[in-house]
PDB file of C-alpha atoms in Angstrom:
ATOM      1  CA  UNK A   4     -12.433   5.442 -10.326  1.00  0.00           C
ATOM      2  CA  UNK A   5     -11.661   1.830 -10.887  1.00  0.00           C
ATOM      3  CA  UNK A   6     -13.981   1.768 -14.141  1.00  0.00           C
ATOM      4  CA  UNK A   7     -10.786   3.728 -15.841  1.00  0.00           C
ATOM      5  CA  UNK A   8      -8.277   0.715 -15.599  1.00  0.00           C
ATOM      6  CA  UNK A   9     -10.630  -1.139 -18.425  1.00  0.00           C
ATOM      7  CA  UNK A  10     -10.201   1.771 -20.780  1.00  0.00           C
ATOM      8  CA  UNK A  11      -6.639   0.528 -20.739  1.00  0.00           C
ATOM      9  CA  UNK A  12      -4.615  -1.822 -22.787  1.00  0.00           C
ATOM     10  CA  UNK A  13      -3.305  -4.397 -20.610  1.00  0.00           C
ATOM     11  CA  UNK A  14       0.137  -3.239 -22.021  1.00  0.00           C
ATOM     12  CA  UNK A  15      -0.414  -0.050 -20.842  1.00  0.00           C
ATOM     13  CA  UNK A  16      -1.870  -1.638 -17.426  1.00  0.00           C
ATOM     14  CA  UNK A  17       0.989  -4.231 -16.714  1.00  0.00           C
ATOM     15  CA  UNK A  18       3.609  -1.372 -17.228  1.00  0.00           C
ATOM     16  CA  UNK A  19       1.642   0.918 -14.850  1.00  0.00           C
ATOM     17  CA  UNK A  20       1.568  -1.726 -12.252  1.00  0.00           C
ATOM     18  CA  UNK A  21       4.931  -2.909 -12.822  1.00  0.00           C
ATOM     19  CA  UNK A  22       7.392   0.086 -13.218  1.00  0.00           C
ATOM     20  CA  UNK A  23       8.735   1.419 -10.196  1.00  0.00           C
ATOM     21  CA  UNK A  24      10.244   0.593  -6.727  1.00  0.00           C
ATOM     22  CA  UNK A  25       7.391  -1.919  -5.985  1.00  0.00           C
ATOM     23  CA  UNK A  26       5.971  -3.065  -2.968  1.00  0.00           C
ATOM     24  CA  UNK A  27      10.016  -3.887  -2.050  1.00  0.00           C
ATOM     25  CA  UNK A  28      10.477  -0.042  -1.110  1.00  0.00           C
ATOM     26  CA  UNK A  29       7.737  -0.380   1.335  1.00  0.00           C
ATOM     27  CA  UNK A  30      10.246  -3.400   3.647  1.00  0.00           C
ATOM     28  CA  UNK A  31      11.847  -0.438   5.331  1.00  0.00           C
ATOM     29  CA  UNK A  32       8.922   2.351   5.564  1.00  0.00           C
ATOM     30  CA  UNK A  33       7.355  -0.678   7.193  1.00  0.00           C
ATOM     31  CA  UNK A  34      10.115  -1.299   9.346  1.00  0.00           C
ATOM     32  CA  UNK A  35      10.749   2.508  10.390  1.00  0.00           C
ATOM     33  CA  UNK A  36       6.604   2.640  11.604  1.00  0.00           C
ATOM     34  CA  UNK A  37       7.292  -0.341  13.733  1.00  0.00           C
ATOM     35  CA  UNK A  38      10.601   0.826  15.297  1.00  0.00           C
ATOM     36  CA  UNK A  39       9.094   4.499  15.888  1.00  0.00           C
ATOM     37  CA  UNK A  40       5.602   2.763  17.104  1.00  0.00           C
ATOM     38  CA  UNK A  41       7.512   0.229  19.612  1.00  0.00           C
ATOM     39  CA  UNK A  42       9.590   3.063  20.947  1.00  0.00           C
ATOM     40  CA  UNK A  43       6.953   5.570  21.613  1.00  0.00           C
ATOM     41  CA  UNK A  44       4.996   3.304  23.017  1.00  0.00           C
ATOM     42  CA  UNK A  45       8.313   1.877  25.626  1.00  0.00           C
ATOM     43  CA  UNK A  46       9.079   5.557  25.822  1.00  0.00           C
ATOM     44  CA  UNK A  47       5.466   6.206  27.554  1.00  0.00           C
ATOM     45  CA  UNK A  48       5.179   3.600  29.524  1.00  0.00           C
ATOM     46  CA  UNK A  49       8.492   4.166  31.117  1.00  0.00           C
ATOM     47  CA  UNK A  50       7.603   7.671  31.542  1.00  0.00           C
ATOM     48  CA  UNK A  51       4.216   6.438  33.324  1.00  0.00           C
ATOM     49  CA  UNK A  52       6.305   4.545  35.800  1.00  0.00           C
ATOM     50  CA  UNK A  53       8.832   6.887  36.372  1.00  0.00           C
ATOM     51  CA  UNK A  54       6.539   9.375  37.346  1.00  0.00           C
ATOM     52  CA  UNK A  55       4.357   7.356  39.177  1.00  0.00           C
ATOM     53  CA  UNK A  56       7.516   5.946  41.180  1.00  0.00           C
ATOM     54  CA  UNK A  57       8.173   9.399  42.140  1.00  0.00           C
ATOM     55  CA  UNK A  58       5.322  11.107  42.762  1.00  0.00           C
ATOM     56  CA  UNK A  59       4.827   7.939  45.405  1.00  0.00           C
ATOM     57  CA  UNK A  60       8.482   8.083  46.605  1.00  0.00           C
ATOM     58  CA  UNK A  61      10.397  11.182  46.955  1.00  0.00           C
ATOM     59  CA  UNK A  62       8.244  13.664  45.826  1.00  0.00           C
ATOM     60  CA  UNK A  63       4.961  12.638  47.488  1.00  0.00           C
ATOM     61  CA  UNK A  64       2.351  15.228  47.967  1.00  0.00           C
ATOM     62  CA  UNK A  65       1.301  18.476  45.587  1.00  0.00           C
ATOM     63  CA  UNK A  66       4.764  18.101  43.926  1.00  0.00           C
ATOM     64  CA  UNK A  67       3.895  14.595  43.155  1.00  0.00           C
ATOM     65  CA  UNK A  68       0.404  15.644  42.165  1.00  0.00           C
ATOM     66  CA  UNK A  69       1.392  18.154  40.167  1.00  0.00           C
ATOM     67  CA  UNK A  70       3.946  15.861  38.133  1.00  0.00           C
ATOM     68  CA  UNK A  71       1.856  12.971  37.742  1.00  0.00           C
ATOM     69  CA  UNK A  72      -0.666  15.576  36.263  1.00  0.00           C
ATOM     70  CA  UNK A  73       1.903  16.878  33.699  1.00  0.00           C
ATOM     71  CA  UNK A  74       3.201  13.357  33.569  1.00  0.00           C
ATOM     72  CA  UNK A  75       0.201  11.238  32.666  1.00  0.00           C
ATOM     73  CA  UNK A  76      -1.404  13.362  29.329  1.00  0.00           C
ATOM     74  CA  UNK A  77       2.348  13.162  27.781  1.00  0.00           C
ATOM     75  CA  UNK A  78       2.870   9.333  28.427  1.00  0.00           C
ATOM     76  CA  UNK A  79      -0.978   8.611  26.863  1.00  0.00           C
ATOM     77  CA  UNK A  80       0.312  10.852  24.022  1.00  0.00           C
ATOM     78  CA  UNK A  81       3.176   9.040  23.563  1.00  0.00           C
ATOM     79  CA  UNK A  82       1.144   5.889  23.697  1.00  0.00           C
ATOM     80  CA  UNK A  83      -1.109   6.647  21.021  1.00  0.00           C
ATOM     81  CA  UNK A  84       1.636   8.143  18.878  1.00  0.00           C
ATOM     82  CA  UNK A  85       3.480   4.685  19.015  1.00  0.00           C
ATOM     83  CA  UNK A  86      -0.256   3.106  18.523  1.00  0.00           C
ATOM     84  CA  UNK A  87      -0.522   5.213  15.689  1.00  0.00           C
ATOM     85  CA  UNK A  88       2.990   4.170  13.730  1.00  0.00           C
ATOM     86  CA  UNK A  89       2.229   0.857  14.705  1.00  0.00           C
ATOM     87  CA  UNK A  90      -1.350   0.975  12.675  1.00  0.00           C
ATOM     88  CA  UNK A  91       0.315   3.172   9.383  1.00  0.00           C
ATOM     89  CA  UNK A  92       3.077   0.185   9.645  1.00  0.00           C
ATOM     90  CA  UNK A  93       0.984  -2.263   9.272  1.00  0.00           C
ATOM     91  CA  UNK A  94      -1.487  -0.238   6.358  1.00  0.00           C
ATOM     92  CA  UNK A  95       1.392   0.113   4.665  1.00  0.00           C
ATOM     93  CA  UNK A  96       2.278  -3.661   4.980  1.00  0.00           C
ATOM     94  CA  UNK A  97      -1.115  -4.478   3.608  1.00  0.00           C
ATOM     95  CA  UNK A  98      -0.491  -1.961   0.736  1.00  0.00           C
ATOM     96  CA  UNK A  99       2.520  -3.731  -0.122  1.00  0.00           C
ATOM     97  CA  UNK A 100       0.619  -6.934  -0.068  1.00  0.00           C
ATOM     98  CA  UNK A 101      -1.626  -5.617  -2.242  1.00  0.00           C
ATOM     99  CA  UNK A 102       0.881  -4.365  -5.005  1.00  0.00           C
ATOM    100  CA  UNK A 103       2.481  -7.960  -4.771  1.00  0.00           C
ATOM    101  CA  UNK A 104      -0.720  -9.418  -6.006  1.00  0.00           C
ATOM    102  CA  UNK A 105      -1.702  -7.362  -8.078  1.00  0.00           C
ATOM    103  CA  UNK A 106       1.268  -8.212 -10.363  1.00  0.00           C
ATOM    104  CA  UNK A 107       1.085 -11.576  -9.692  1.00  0.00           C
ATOM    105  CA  UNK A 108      -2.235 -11.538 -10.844  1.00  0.00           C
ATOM    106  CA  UNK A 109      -0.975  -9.346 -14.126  1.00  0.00           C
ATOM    107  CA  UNK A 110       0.326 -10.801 -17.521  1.00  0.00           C
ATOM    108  CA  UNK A 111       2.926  -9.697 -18.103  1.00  0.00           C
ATOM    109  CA  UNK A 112       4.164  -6.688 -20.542  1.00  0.00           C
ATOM    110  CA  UNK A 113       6.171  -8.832 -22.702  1.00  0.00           C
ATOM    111  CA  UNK A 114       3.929 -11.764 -22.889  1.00  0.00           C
ATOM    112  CA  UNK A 115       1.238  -9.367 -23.954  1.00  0.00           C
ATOM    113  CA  UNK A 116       3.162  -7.983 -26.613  1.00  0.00           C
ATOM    114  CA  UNK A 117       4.141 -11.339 -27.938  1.00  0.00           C
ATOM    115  CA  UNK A 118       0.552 -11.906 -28.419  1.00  0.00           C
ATOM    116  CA  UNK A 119       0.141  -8.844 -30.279  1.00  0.00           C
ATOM    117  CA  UNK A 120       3.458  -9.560 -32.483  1.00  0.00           C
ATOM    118  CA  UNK A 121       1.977 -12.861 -32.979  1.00  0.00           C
ATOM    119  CA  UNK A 122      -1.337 -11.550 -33.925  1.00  0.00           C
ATOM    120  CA  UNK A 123       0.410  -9.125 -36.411  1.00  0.00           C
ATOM    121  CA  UNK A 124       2.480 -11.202 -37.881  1.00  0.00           C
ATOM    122  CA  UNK A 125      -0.271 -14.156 -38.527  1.00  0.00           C
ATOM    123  CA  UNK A 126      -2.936 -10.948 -40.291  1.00  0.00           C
ATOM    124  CA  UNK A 127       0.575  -9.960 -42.767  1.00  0.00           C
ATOM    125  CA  UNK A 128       0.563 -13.919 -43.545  1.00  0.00           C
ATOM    126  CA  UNK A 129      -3.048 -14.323 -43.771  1.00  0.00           C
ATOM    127  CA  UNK A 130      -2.560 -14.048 -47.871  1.00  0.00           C
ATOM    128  CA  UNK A 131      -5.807 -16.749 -48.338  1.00  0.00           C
ATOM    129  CA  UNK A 132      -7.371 -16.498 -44.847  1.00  0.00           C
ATOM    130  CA  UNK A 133      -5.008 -20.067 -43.676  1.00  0.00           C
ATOM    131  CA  UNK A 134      -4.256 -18.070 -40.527  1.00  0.00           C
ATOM    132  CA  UNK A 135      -8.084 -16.458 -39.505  1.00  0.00           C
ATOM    133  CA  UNK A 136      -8.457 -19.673 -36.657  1.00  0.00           C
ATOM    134  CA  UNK A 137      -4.900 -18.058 -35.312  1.00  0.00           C
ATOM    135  CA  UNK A 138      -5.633 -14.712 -35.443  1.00  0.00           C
ATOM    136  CA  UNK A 139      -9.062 -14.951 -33.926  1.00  0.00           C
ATOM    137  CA  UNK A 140      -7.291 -17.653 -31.296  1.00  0.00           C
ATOM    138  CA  UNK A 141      -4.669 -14.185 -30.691  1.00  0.00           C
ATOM    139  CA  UNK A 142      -7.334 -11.605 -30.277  1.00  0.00           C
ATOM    140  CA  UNK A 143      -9.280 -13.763 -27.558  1.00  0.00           C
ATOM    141  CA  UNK A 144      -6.568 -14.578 -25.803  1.00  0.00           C
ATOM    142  CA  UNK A 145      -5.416 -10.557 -25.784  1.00  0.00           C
ATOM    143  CA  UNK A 146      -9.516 -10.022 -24.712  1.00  0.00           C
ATOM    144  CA  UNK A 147      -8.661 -12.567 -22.177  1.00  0.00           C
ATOM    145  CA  UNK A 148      -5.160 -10.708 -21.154  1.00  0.00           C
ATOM    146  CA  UNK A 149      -7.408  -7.235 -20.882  1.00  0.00           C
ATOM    147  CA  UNK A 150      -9.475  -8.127 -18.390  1.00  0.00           C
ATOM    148  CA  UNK A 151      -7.127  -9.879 -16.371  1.00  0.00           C
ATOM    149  CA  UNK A 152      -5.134  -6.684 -15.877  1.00  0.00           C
ATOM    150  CA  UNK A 153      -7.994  -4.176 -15.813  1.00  0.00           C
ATOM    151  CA  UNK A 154      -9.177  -6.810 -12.741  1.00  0.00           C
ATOM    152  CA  UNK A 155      -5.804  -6.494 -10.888  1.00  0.00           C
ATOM    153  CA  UNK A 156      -5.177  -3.207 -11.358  1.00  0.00           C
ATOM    154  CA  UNK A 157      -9.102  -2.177 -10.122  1.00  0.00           C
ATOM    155  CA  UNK A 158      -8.727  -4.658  -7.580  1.00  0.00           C
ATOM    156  CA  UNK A 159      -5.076  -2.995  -6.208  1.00  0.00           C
ATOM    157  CA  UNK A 160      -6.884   0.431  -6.584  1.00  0.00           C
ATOM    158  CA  UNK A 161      -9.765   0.206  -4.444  1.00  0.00           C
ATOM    159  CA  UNK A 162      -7.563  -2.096  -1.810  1.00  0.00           C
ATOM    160  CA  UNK A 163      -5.338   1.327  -2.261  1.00  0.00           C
ATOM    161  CA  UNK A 164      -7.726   3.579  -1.339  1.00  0.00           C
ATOM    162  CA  UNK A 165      -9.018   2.231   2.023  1.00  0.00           C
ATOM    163  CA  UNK A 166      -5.584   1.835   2.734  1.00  0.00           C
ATOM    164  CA  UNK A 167      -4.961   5.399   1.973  1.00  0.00           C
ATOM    165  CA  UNK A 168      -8.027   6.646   3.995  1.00  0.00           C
ATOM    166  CA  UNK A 169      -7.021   4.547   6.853  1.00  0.00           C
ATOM    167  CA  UNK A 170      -3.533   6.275   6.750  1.00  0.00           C
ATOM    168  CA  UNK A 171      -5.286   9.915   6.669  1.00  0.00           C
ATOM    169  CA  UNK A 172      -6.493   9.861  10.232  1.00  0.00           C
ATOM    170  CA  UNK A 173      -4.527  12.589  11.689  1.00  0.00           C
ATOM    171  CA  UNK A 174      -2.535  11.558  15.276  1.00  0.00           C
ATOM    172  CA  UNK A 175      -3.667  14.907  17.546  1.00  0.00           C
ATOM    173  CA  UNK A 176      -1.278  16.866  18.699  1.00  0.00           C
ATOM    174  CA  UNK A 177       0.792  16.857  21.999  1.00  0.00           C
ATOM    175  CA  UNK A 178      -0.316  19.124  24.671  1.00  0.00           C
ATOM    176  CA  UNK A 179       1.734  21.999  24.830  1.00  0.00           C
ATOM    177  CA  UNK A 180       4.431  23.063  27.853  1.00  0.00           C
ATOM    178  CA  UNK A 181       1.881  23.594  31.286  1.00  0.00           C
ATOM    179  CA  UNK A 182      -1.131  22.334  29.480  1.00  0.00           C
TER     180      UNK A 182
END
């Protein structure tokens, strides 16, 4: 529903966009994904090898068989497991990236707020209409200040939700013990 972020004040959309952790929390989710991703994906390949190296070696014939047929669907799983941390690390890289400009595309709360002072303060001085070029100058520039926020927060919304639906893509399940 990006339509809603125009209904907004860009007050109310720069303080939306601005409070909280920020895309600076995200450094060491990011971080974890990769770590888990790299190791599952060292983890299976090892295993792989391992068996492999056996089943070949000392346990050659239906023992080695039978391993390498246990063996094999756990190191894919682990595989794709560390395939799958390694694509939510980098979704949630790009949603970072995506919070980072969307506030640098943002005015700021404070600058916005100075405008309205400013506008407020020129309409209580406006005793003979001296200050109607200002005022009108303030309320176009707040215009201005609207949809500059309403863009960056739609834009950082829909960018949000692809990232989300690319996160919701469930990893399956191992196989269970014998199976």
């Amino acid at each position: 529903m990006p339509a809603q972020y125009w209904g907004l004040t860009p007050e109310t959309n720069a303080i939306r966009l601005t409070t909280g952790p920020g895309a600076a929390a995200m450094t060491s989710v990011v971080a974890g994904y990769q770590a888990v991703g790299v190791t599952h994906i060292q983890q299976g390949a090892q295993m792989m090898a391992t068996a492999a190296t056996t089943a070949t070696g000392s346990w050659w014939g239906k023992g080695g068989t039978s391993m390498m047929a246990a063996a094999v669907p756990k190191s894919e799983w682990q595989i794709e497991a560390g395939a799958h941390a390694e694509k939510a690390s980098g979704l949630i890289g790009a949603a970072a990236g995506a919070h980072s400009a969307a506030v640098a595309a943002t005015i700021p709360y404070p600058v916005v707020v100075a405008n309205r002072i400013r506008e407020a303060t020129l309409q209580a001085t406006n005793i003979i209409g001296q200050n109607t070029p200002a005022i009108a100058e303030a309320d176009v520039e707040y215009g201005e200040y609207w949809a500059q926020n309403a863009t960056a927060m739609t834009g950082y919304s829909s960018a949000a939700a692809s990232i989300v639906s690319g996160l919701s893509v469930p990893l399956r399940p191992p196989l269970a013990a014998g199976g």
